């Protein structure tokens, strides 16, 4: 077993990465991580096989054995940490997907942490865009745990690097789909991601996805935002390698400049503008086709409605750049319109265009700014506010230097209202500009403001003082003191008050600009040292002198043994052209005595390297001390010699023309490299734009398909509803016709079976109560209602009865029930039959004689009425039988 393990350890690392035994793979991952840590730099040969075959990392990250997988991910982190940029770009296409699918959703906490560290290293070594592009497809994975793990990884990436490094727009667009997920863990991780993005973006992020969320989800997120609003602005916790290099390079400069490098990093963490997150909208295609015709209409209402329609189109967060020349020209003409409503809407349109185009609106400033400022003469506050907002938007798209000339010109306007509004506009410009004015611009602004201090209007004088106070806040008190010398103390006090309360965004840049020239001279010193070094090679025939400062004494080796040869050395170089630099003559006078070592130092007097050689050679001339008087003699000759050596100042190895050509080629090379870098940056920018447009196009196609399907579904529902309504209407009509037919049949049957009219008062039994009141309605009402409709219903029902049934029920009681059943109300007839029957039964035994001598019952009803009722009943039965016989409705016997 030990031999087998020894054989495995002797295998190359790539072979061990793909070995079928998981223990061998695990040991290979551990050994690889150790080897990476031992490498001296990124170009070490140990990285080469893994860079050439990045598929090895795909198998390591997705290893089937969880223990080996953990070591494989650790080896990948070590590979990225020590392999550098090249290791990142070569391996990320093969590892991101396995990390998301196999690593982030792992049951081991250490594996999850290692996968997250690998993703952060990929972002750190290059940039975040490719990593985000590979992570977003995982949000559509079928497994909820992978989606939740991906959202957690995105949250960690944004928490570490912020939205300045990692673009939040692709993630914000995918959030509505994630919030609609069925798994609660996915929705919880999505909420955490939104809260993290809110820390950086604040309210600006809501423009992209907020309206696509449900109201309940919006309320829950708002509750989570409350805790974030109280926190300070977040800062980037982890720097990219490029940022780390900048920080390391500026460490020395930061010590000299007071830590400006840290300030620059802090400036990068600010609240993101909505404009940066919004998608550009093509408004030119949405402009009404009749805009050019209606804007020149003679009716002001038509012009205003046209401008209202234009404002509705251009009032978006970000506008796609395009040819707006004609629209700007027409809006400039609208500034001269006689109707102030048209002017107000036109100013609103200019403001919307300037805010939507930002820097793209700068080319239209010269056409629109002067007409707007000319119209500032309007005294109505609503018009002045609209014009001021338009001017502020125009200034936001340009700079103070671009607008200053026109602003100062309108400060001299003869109309006091124009002068006052222009003054207010200049104050707003000074407060919002991020670029401090130059010294000439500062002088022109200060001169114009000092003239305003002498105006008759108090508002104008206060405005002039505010301009000077705001300008002093930008340029500092020391820079403004020369302009305030001639002012009295009262005006200076007022200017100081405005200075104390002014809030500006610009910084005085002349101070930071001063240090760069100090750092620039060192490269020039190196260039100067090259020239004497090249010139000294011509006078170095002695191979025994390794230093470049000693060669000039070498041209006369025979005379170097005597002390008298020292003056000849001084005179020789003066004729050979070693004294072209005029700055070396003074040194030649001072150093001529010590053995002629001064002439070599003439071309580069600032170099200190040659000083030790002079001190070492100084003892040599002591052998000829008597020659010191002679050593002073050549001092006169070098003074006159510089007039001759103008021609021999040619470098030994290269001519002046060739040197100039070389410098030109170097400059051209630098320009070419810079152009190539710009093209490369532009290419990457275009590639990202193309990718973004493709994603946008795919999203639009998806939205269009969804809209078409929804429209078709609505149309289908509408067609079904219409067909159902028509069917219901037909059914109602059919039922109505059936009801009408039955009514007609019933009316015919009633007319056919109704007896001839007669007085039924003597035939209908009338029952009375105990108090003598009748339970039945009066006879006249009873006859009018019963003979026409309800008696007909009763008779129609009785037609179907058989004669046998009638014989069985042919008693007096049956006749009474039939007479009682013809009463209109059912409840009333039930009460009538019950009460009448009981009363009749009691009345049989309780009879008497009335005033006329007739028999009456106990309740006063004549007994004859009973007999009369029986007769009427029998007559009705006979008639019914006759009618049945006539109509053939009698049953066959």
mmCIF file of N, CA and C in Angstrom, residues 488-608:
data_model
loop_
_atom_site.group_PDB
_atom_site.id
_atom_site.type_symbol
_atom_site.label_atom_id
_atom_site.label_comp_id
_atom_site.label_asym_id
_atom_site.label_seq_id
_atom_site.Cartn_x
_atom_site.Cartn_y
_atom_site.Cartn_z
ATOM 1 N N UNK A 488 -15.492 99.047 1.361
ATOM 2 C CA UNK A 488 -15.592 99.521 2.737
ATOM 3 C C UNK A 488 -15.896 98.355 3.669
ATOM 4 N N UNK A 489 -15.840 98.609 4.965
ATOM 5 C CA UNK A 489 -15.998 97.555 5.966
ATOM 6 C C UNK A 489 -17.413 96.985 5.980
ATOM 7 N N UNK A 490 -18.396 97.812 5.689
ATOM 8 C CA UNK A 490 -19.785 97.315 5.718
ATOM 9 C C UNK A 490 -19.982 96.253 4.645
ATOM 10 N N UNK A 491 -19.492 96.516 3.449
ATOM 11 C CA UNK A 491 -19.637 95.547 2.360
ATOM 12 C C UNK A 491 -18.791 94.305 2.632
ATOM 13 N N UNK A 492 -17.613 94.497 3.181
ATOM 14 C CA UNK A 492 -16.797 93.337 3.507
ATOM 15 C C UNK A 492 -17.478 92.455 4.552
ATOM 16 N N UNK A 493 -18.134 93.081 5.507
ATOM 17 C CA UNK A 493 -18.841 92.310 6.531
ATOM 18 C C UNK A 493 -19.980 91.500 5.923
ATOM 19 N N UNK A 494 -20.692 92.117 4.993
ATOM 20 C CA UNK A 494 -21.801 91.402 4.345
ATOM 21 C C UNK A 494 -21.275 90.250 3.492
ATOM 22 N N UNK A 495 -20.189 90.485 2.789
ATOM 23 C CA UNK A 495 -19.586 89.407 1.986
ATOM 24 C C UNK A 495 -19.124 88.273 2.890
ATOM 25 N N UNK A 496 -18.565 88.624 4.058
ATOM 26 C CA UNK A 496 -18.113 87.589 4.991
ATOM 27 C C UNK A 496 -19.286 86.776 5.523
ATOM 28 N N UNK A 497 -20.433 87.425 5.709
ATOM 29 C CA UNK A 497 -21.621 86.689 6.165
ATOM 30 C C UNK A 497 -22.056 85.656 5.127
ATOM 31 N N UNK A 498 -22.090 86.071 3.856
ATOM 32 C CA UNK A 498 -22.438 85.112 2.800
ATOM 33 C C UNK A 498 -21.369 84.021 2.668
ATOM 34 N N UNK A 499 -20.133 84.377 2.926
ATOM 35 C CA UNK A 499 -19.057 83.379 2.885
ATOM 36 C C UNK A 499 -19.251 82.296 3.949
ATOM 37 N N UNK A 500 -19.704 82.708 5.127
ATOM 38 C CA UNK A 500 -19.868 81.747 6.222
ATOM 39 C C UNK A 500 -21.008 80.765 5.956
ATOM 40 N N UNK A 501 -22.063 81.209 5.298
ATOM 41 C CA UNK A 501 -23.236 80.337 5.108
ATOM 42 C C UNK A 501 -23.239 79.639 3.751
ATOM 43 N N UNK A 502 -22.314 79.978 2.877
ATOM 44 C CA UNK A 502 -22.315 79.395 1.526
ATOM 45 C C UNK A 502 -21.938 77.923 1.580
ATOM 46 N N UNK A 503 -22.591 77.134 0.732
ATOM 47 C CA UNK A 503 -22.298 75.711 0.584
ATOM 48 C C UNK A 503 -21.997 75.431 -0.882
ATOM 49 N N UNK A 504 -20.782 75.008 -1.147
ATOM 50 C CA UNK A 504 -20.331 74.793 -2.527
ATOM 51 C C UNK A 504 -19.823 73.369 -2.673
ATOM 52 N N UNK A 505 -19.728 72.927 -3.918
ATOM 53 C CA UNK A 505 -19.234 71.588 -4.237
ATOM 54 C C UNK A 505 -17.871 71.609 -4.917
ATOM 55 N N UNK A 506 -17.428 72.783 -5.339
ATOM 56 C CA UNK A 506 -16.165 72.868 -6.079
ATOM 57 C C UNK A 506 -14.986 72.930 -5.114
ATOM 58 N N UNK A 507 -13.827 72.516 -5.616
ATOM 59 C CA UNK A 507 -12.576 72.579 -4.861
ATOM 60 C C UNK A 507 -11.589 73.435 -5.633
ATOM 61 N N UNK A 508 -10.801 74.167 -4.881
ATOM 62 C CA UNK A 508 -9.802 75.019 -5.515
ATOM 63 C C UNK A 508 -8.670 74.140 -6.042
ATOM 64 N N UNK A 509 -8.607 73.968 -7.348
ATOM 65 C CA UNK A 509 -7.656 73.026 -7.936
ATOM 66 C C UNK A 509 -6.251 73.571 -8.137
ATOM 67 N N UNK A 510 -5.987 74.872 -8.125
ATOM 68 C CA UNK A 510 -4.599 75.317 -8.303
ATOM 69 C C UNK A 510 -3.648 74.743 -7.278
ATOM 70 N N UNK A 511 -4.098 74.514 -6.049
ATOM 71 C CA UNK A 511 -3.204 73.963 -5.028
ATOM 72 C C UNK A 511 -2.810 72.524 -5.328
ATOM 73 N N UNK A 512 -3.763 71.618 -5.624
ATOM 74 C CA UNK A 512 -3.333 70.266 -5.942
ATOM 75 C C UNK A 512 -2.565 70.154 -7.228
ATOM 76 N N UNK A 513 -2.760 71.111 -8.154
ATOM 77 C CA UNK A 513 -2.073 71.007 -9.437
ATOM 78 C C UNK A 513 -0.594 71.327 -9.282
ATOM 79 N N UNK A 514 -0.202 72.086 -8.255
ATOM 80 C CA UNK A 514 1.190 72.480 -8.097
ATOM 81 C C UNK A 514 2.141 71.310 -7.879
ATOM 82 N N UNK A 515 1.817 70.278 -7.088
ATOM 83 C CA UNK A 515 2.785 69.204 -6.858
ATOM 84 C C UNK A 515 3.228 68.437 -8.088
ATOM 85 N N UNK A 516 2.382 68.154 -9.098
ATOM 86 C CA UNK A 516 2.871 67.366 -10.226
ATOM 87 C C UNK A 516 4.106 67.903 -10.907
ATOM 88 N N UNK A 517 4.274 69.222 -11.119
ATOM 89 C CA UNK A 517 5.519 69.666 -11.741
ATOM 90 C C UNK A 517 6.757 69.313 -10.932
ATOM 91 N N UNK A 518 6.631 69.210 -9.601
ATOM 92 C CA UNK A 518 7.784 68.840 -8.797
ATOM 93 C C UNK A 518 8.190 67.395 -9.054
ATOM 94 N N UNK A 519 7.210 66.547 -9.291
ATOM 95 C CA UNK A 519 7.527 65.152 -9.538
ATOM 96 C C UNK A 519 7.998 64.922 -10.959
ATOM 97 N N UNK A 520 7.733 65.875 -11.866
ATOM 98 C CA UNK A 520 8.117 65.693 -13.259
ATOM 99 C C UNK A 520 9.612 65.819 -13.495
ATOM 100 N N UNK A 521 10.370 66.696 -12.801
ATOM 101 C CA UNK A 521 11.791 66.831 -13.106
ATOM 102 C C UNK A 521 12.629 65.581 -12.990
ATOM 103 N N UNK A 522 12.377 64.626 -12.070
ATOM 104 C CA UNK A 522 13.274 63.465 -12.004
ATOM 105 C C UNK A 522 13.482 62.743 -13.312
ATOM 106 N N UNK A 523 12.433 62.468 -14.124
ATOM 107 C CA UNK A 523 12.731 61.842 -15.415
ATOM 108 C C UNK A 523 13.643 62.691 -16.293
ATOM 109 N N UNK A 524 13.532 64.039 -16.176
ATOM 110 C CA UNK A 524 14.384 64.899 -16.999
ATOM 111 C C UNK A 524 15.842 64.800 -16.562
ATOM 112 N N UNK A 525 16.071 64.581 -15.262
ATOM 113 C CA UNK A 525 17.453 64.418 -14.802
ATOM 114 C C UNK A 525 18.070 63.180 -15.418
ATOM 115 N N UNK A 526 17.284 62.142 -15.527
ATOM 116 C CA UNK A 526 17.816 60.918 -16.119
ATOM 117 C C UNK A 526 18.170 61.135 -17.582
ATOM 118 N N UNK A 527 17.330 61.933 -18.265
ATOM 119 C CA UNK A 527 17.623 62.216 -19.672
ATOM 120 C C UNK A 527 18.908 63.034 -19.806
ATOM 121 N N UNK A 528 19.138 63.946 -18.868
ATOM 122 C CA UNK A 528 20.357 64.757 -18.933
ATOM 123 C C UNK A 528 21.587 63.910 -18.663
ATOM 124 N N UNK A 529 21.458 62.956 -17.777
ATOM 125 C CA UNK A 529 22.625 62.136 -17.461
ATOM 126 C C UNK A 529 23.010 61.231 -18.623
ATOM 127 N N UNK A 530 21.992 60.882 -19.448
ATOM 128 C CA UNK A 530 22.320 60.026 -20.590
ATOM 129 C C UNK A 530 23.214 60.753 -21.584
ATOM 130 N N UNK A 531 22.986 62.036 -21.754
ATOM 131 C CA UNK A 531 23.769 62.783 -22.748
ATOM 132 C C UNK A 531 25.249 62.821 -22.400
ATOM 133 N N UNK A 532 25.633 63.186 -21.145
ATOM 134 C CA UNK A 532 27.070 63.164 -20.839
ATOM 135 C C UNK A 532 27.645 61.766 -20.881
ATOM 136 N N UNK A 533 26.817 60.760 -20.522
ATOM 137 C CA UNK A 533 27.342 59.401 -20.569
ATOM 138 C C UNK A 533 27.661 58.991 -21.991
ATOM 139 N N UNK A 534 26.779 59.423 -22.904
ATOM 140 C CA UNK A 534 27.041 59.081 -24.307
ATOM 141 C C UNK A 534 28.225 59.867 -24.846
ATOM 142 N N UNK A 535 28.366 61.126 -24.368
ATOM 143 C CA UNK A 535 29.470 61.926 -24.870
ATOM 144 C C UNK A 535 30.807 61.511 -24.307
ATOM 145 N N UNK A 536 30.807 60.934 -23.154
ATOM 146 C CA UNK A 536 32.060 60.539 -22.539
ATOM 147 C C UNK A 536 32.645 59.272 -23.147
ATOM 148 N N UNK A 537 31.805 58.494 -23.805
ATOM 149 C CA UNK A 537 32.332 57.267 -24.415
ATOM 150 C C UNK A 537 33.355 57.574 -25.505
ATOM 151 N N UNK A 538 33.242 58.754 -26.100
ATOM 152 C CA UNK A 538 34.181 59.099 -27.165
ATOM 153 C C UNK A 538 35.601 59.250 -26.630
ATOM 154 N N UNK A 539 35.747 59.686 -25.403
ATOM 155 C CA UNK A 539 37.073 59.924 -24.820
ATOM 156 C C UNK A 539 37.437 58.838 -23.821
ATOM 157 N N UNK A 540 37.081 57.587 -24.091
ATOM 158 C CA UNK A 540 37.418 56.474 -23.189
ATOM 159 C C UNK A 540 38.174 55.385 -23.940
ATOM 160 N N UNK A 541 39.374 55.689 -24.471
ATOM 161 C CA UNK A 541 40.127 54.636 -25.139
ATOM 162 C C UNK A 541 40.803 53.696 -24.164
ATOM 163 N N UNK A 542 40.960 54.105 -22.882
ATOM 164 C CA UNK A 542 41.648 53.232 -21.938
ATOM 165 C C UNK A 542 40.691 52.155 -21.452
ATOM 166 N N UNK A 543 41.046 50.899 -21.636
ATOM 167 C CA UNK A 543 40.180 49.835 -21.144
ATOM 168 C C UNK A 543 40.299 49.664 -19.652
ATOM 169 N N UNK A 544 41.300 50.246 -19.022
ATOM 170 C CA UNK A 544 41.508 50.029 -17.590
ATOM 171 C C UNK A 544 40.631 50.916 -16.730
ATOM 172 N N UNK A 545 39.917 51.870 -17.300
ATOM 173 C CA UNK A 545 39.074 52.784 -16.514
ATOM 174 C C UNK A 545 37.629 52.357 -16.643
ATOM 175 N N UNK A 546 37.075 51.685 -15.683
ATOM 176 C CA UNK A 546 35.689 51.245 -15.794
ATOM 177 C C UNK A 546 34.687 52.361 -15.596
ATOM 178 N N UNK A 547 35.033 53.419 -14.893
ATOM 179 C CA UNK A 547 34.067 54.469 -14.617
ATOM 180 C C UNK A 547 34.021 55.449 -15.773
ATOM 181 N N UNK A 548 32.847 56.046 -15.919
ATOM 182 C CA UNK A 548 32.659 56.985 -17.020
ATOM 183 C C UNK A 548 33.122 58.363 -16.707
ATOM 184 N N UNK A 549 33.497 58.628 -15.453
ATOM 185 C CA UNK A 549 33.922 59.971 -15.105
ATOM 186 C C UNK A 549 35.407 60.179 -15.339
ATOM 187 N N UNK A 550 36.223 59.103 -15.402
ATOM 188 C CA UNK A 550 37.669 59.241 -15.552
ATOM 189 C C UNK A 550 38.145 59.266 -16.994
ATOM 190 N N UNK A 551 37.398 58.785 -18.002
ATOM 191 C CA UNK A 551 37.962 58.660 -19.338
ATOM 192 C C UNK A 551 38.556 59.902 -19.918
ATOM 193 N N UNK A 552 38.105 61.147 -19.659
ATOM 194 C CA UNK A 552 38.717 62.281 -20.362
ATOM 195 C C UNK A 552 40.212 62.385 -20.199
ATOM 196 N N UNK A 553 40.828 62.042 -19.053
ATOM 197 C CA UNK A 553 42.289 62.141 -19.003
ATOM 198 C C UNK A 553 42.987 61.093 -19.846
ATOM 199 N N UNK A 554 42.279 60.130 -20.365
ATOM 200 C CA UNK A 554 42.913 59.027 -21.071
ATOM 201 C C UNK A 554 43.509 59.321 -22.422
ATOM 202 N N UNK A 555 43.073 60.338 -23.177
ATOM 203 C CA UNK A 555 43.599 60.498 -24.536
ATOM 204 C C UNK A 555 45.099 60.722 -24.595
ATOM 205 N N UNK A 556 45.755 61.107 -23.487
ATOM 206 C CA UNK A 556 47.209 61.366 -23.542
ATOM 207 C C UNK A 556 47.898 60.461 -22.527
ATOM 208 N N UNK A 557 47.989 59.184 -22.772
ATOM 209 C CA UNK A 557 48.620 58.290 -21.793
ATOM 210 C C UNK A 557 50.112 58.523 -21.623
ATOM 211 N N UNK A 558 50.898 58.935 -22.607
ATOM 212 C CA UNK A 558 52.331 59.102 -22.372
ATOM 213 C C UNK A 558 52.645 60.181 -21.377
ATOM 214 N N UNK A 559 51.839 61.257 -21.345
ATOM 215 C CA UNK A 559 52.138 62.383 -20.464
ATOM 216 C C UNK A 559 51.542 62.235 -19.078
ATOM 217 N N UNK A 560 50.896 61.138 -18.814
ATOM 218 C CA UNK A 560 50.240 60.988 -17.516
ATOM 219 C C UNK A 560 51.239 60.700 -16.401
ATOM 220 N N UNK A 561 52.461 60.396 -16.697
ATOM 221 C CA UNK A 561 53.435 60.069 -15.659
ATOM 222 C C UNK A 561 54.080 61.294 -15.042
ATOM 223 N N UNK A 562 54.030 62.414 -15.689
ATOM 224 C CA UNK A 562 54.685 63.630 -15.195
ATOM 225 C C UNK A 562 53.669 64.573 -14.608
ATOM 226 N N UNK A 563 54.181 65.402 -13.691
ATOM 227 C CA UNK A 563 53.276 66.382 -13.098
ATOM 228 C C UNK A 563 52.972 67.511 -14.034
ATOM 229 N N UNK A 564 53.866 67.837 -14.981
ATOM 230 C CA UNK A 564 53.611 68.933 -15.895
ATOM 231 C C UNK A 564 52.530 68.604 -16.911
ATOM 232 N N UNK A 565 52.188 67.358 -16.985
ATOM 233 C CA UNK A 565 51.155 66.999 -17.971
ATOM 234 C C UNK A 565 49.770 67.443 -17.534
ATOM 235 N N UNK A 566 49.581 67.844 -16.312
ATOM 236 C CA UNK A 566 48.251 68.236 -15.830
ATOM 237 C C UNK A 566 47.733 69.451 -16.567
ATOM 238 N N UNK A 567 48.548 70.508 -16.768
ATOM 239 C CA UNK A 567 47.997 71.628 -17.526
ATOM 240 C C UNK A 567 47.615 71.225 -18.928
ATOM 241 N N UNK A 568 48.364 70.331 -19.553
ATOM 242 C CA UNK A 568 48.008 69.940 -20.914
ATOM 243 C C UNK A 568 46.666 69.231 -20.961
ATOM 244 N N UNK A 569 46.365 68.510 -19.876
ATOM 245 C CA UNK A 569 45.047 67.861 -19.855
ATOM 246 C C UNK A 569 43.945 68.900 -19.787
ATOM 247 N N UNK A 570 44.150 69.976 -19.074
ATOM 248 C CA UNK A 570 43.106 70.999 -18.995
ATOM 249 C C UNK A 570 42.914 71.704 -20.316
ATOM 250 N N UNK A 571 44.037 71.941 -21.005
ATOM 251 C CA UNK A 571 43.889 72.632 -22.283
ATOM 252 C C UNK A 571 43.336 71.722 -23.349
ATOM 253 N N UNK A 572 43.684 70.425 -23.269
ATOM 254 C CA UNK A 572 43.202 69.493 -24.294
ATOM 255 C C UNK A 572 41.697 69.389 -24.351
ATOM 256 N N UNK A 573 41.045 69.151 -23.253
ATOM 257 C CA UNK A 573 39.581 69.024 -23.304
ATOM 258 C C UNK A 573 38.906 70.278 -23.745
ATOM 259 N N UNK A 574 39.514 71.428 -23.450
ATOM 260 C CA UNK A 574 38.849 72.661 -23.867
ATOM 261 C C UNK A 574 38.797 72.765 -25.367
ATOM 262 N N UNK A 575 39.752 72.176 -26.085
ATOM 263 C CA UNK A 575 39.738 72.222 -27.539
ATOM 264 C C UNK A 575 38.952 71.067 -28.153
ATOM 265 N N UNK A 576 38.800 70.016 -27.379
ATOM 266 C CA UNK A 576 38.094 68.862 -27.939
ATOM 267 C C UNK A 576 36.585 68.975 -27.808
ATOM 268 N N UNK A 577 36.091 70.022 -27.177
ATOM 269 C CA UNK A 577 34.641 70.243 -27.129
ATOM 270 C C UNK A 577 33.957 69.647 -25.932
ATOM 271 N N UNK A 578 34.650 69.432 -24.833
ATOM 272 C CA UNK A 578 33.996 68.888 -23.650
ATOM 273 C C UNK A 578 33.363 69.968 -22.802
ATOM 274 N N UNK A 579 33.479 71.195 -23.169
ATOM 275 C CA UNK A 579 32.916 72.272 -22.357
ATOM 276 C C UNK A 579 31.711 72.927 -22.989
ATOM 277 N N UNK A 580 30.870 72.245 -23.791
ATOM 278 C CA UNK A 580 29.705 72.930 -24.341
ATOM 279 C C UNK A 580 28.748 73.401 -23.281
ATOM 280 N N UNK A 581 28.482 72.613 -22.208
ATOM 281 C CA UNK A 581 27.545 73.131 -21.209
ATOM 282 C C UNK A 581 28.108 74.343 -20.525
ATOM 283 N N UNK A 582 27.391 75.431 -20.599
ATOM 284 C CA UNK A 582 27.891 76.682 -20.024
ATOM 285 C C UNK A 582 27.899 76.619 -18.512
ATOM 286 N N UNK A 583 27.050 75.759 -17.930
ATOM 287 C CA UNK A 583 27.001 75.687 -16.478
ATOM 288 C C UNK A 583 28.228 75.057 -15.887
ATOM 289 N N UNK A 584 29.097 74.436 -16.661
ATOM 290 C CA UNK A 584 30.248 73.759 -16.091
ATOM 291 C C UNK A 584 31.492 74.603 -16.022
ATOM 292 N N UNK A 585 31.425 75.864 -16.450
ATOM 293 C CA UNK A 585 32.633 76.693 -16.462
ATOM 294 C C UNK A 585 33.069 77.077 -15.060
ATOM 295 N N UNK A 586 32.120 77.343 -14.185
ATOM 296 C CA UNK A 586 32.490 77.738 -12.838
ATOM 297 C C UNK A 586 33.139 76.582 -12.102
ATOM 298 N N UNK A 587 32.601 75.394 -12.318
ATOM 299 C CA UNK A 587 33.221 74.230 -11.687
ATOM 300 C C UNK A 587 34.615 73.996 -12.241
ATOM 301 N N UNK A 588 34.811 74.338 -13.486
ATOM 302 C CA UNK A 588 36.134 74.153 -14.091
ATOM 303 C C UNK A 588 37.142 75.068 -13.419
ATOM 304 N N UNK A 589 36.715 76.239 -13.031
ATOM 305 C CA UNK A 589 37.638 77.156 -12.368
ATOM 306 C C UNK A 589 38.006 76.638 -10.990
ATOM 307 N N UNK A 590 37.005 76.071 -10.300
ATOM 308 C CA UNK A 590 37.279 75.644 -8.941
ATOM 309 C C UNK A 590 38.075 74.341 -8.891
ATOM 310 N N UNK A 591 37.805 73.425 -9.844
ATOM 311 C CA UNK A 591 38.397 72.092 -9.785
ATOM 312 C C UNK A 591 39.573 71.928 -10.743
ATOM 313 N N UNK A 592 40.058 72.999 -11.327
ATOM 314 C CA UNK A 592 41.158 72.843 -12.289
ATOM 315 C C UNK A 592 42.450 72.442 -11.588
ATOM 316 N N UNK A 593 42.600 72.845 -10.342
ATOM 317 C CA UNK A 593 43.838 72.549 -9.636
ATOM 318 C C UNK A 593 44.051 71.088 -9.339
ATOM 319 N N UNK A 594 43.012 70.332 -8.887
ATOM 320 C CA UNK A 594 43.254 68.962 -8.427
ATOM 321 C C UNK A 594 43.477 67.984 -9.550
ATOM 322 N N UNK A 595 44.434 68.157 -10.333
ATOM 323 C CA UNK A 595 44.850 67.138 -11.287
ATOM 324 C C UNK A 595 43.989 66.988 -12.490
ATOM 325 N N UNK A 596 43.243 67.974 -12.855
ATOM 326 C CA UNK A 596 42.481 67.898 -14.100
ATOM 327 C C UNK A 596 41.299 66.987 -14.059
ATOM 328 N N UNK A 597 40.757 66.697 -12.888
ATOM 329 C CA UNK A 597 39.588 65.814 -12.820
ATOM 330 C C UNK A 597 38.302 66.554 -13.059
ATOM 331 N N UNK A 598 38.362 67.851 -13.154
ATOM 332 C CA UNK A 598 37.133 68.618 -13.346
ATOM 333 C C UNK A 598 36.537 68.500 -14.721
ATOM 334 N N UNK A 599 37.331 68.476 -15.802
ATOM 335 C CA UNK A 599 36.686 68.471 -17.118
ATOM 336 C C UNK A 599 35.687 67.357 -17.342
ATOM 337 N N UNK A 600 35.918 66.135 -16.861
ATOM 338 C CA UNK A 600 34.889 65.125 -17.102
ATOM 339 C C UNK A 600 33.584 65.434 -16.418
ATOM 340 N N UNK A 601 33.617 66.260 -15.390
ATOM 341 C CA UNK A 601 32.398 66.535 -14.635
ATOM 342 C C UNK A 601 31.618 67.704 -15.212
ATOM 343 N N UNK A 602 32.147 68.334 -16.242
ATOM 344 C CA UNK A 602 31.467 69.501 -16.798
ATOM 345 C C UNK A 602 30.113 69.182 -17.424
ATOM 346 N N UNK A 603 29.993 68.098 -18.181
ATOM 347 C CA UNK A 603 28.681 67.857 -18.800
ATOM 348 C C UNK A 603 27.594 67.579 -17.786
ATOM 349 N N UNK A 604 27.902 66.980 -16.659
ATOM 350 C CA UNK A 604 26.863 66.662 -15.671
ATOM 351 C C UNK A 604 27.338 67.100 -14.298
ATOM 352 N N UNK A 605 27.308 68.390 -14.008
ATOM 353 C CA UNK A 605 27.837 68.883 -12.736
ATOM 354 C C UNK A 605 27.023 68.448 -11.537
ATOM 355 N N UNK A 606 25.774 67.973 -11.721
ATOM 356 C CA UNK A 606 24.921 67.623 -10.593
ATOM 357 C C UNK A 606 25.155 66.214 -10.089
ATOM 358 N N UNK A 607 25.887 65.415 -10.792
ATOM 359 C CA UNK A 607 26.095 64.036 -10.384
ATOM 360 C C UNK A 607 27.105 63.972 -9.245
ATOM 361 N N UNK A 608 26.757 63.218 -8.218
ATOM 362 C CA UNK A 608 27.616 63.057 -7.048
ATOM 363 C C UNK A 608 28.449 61.786 -7.105
#
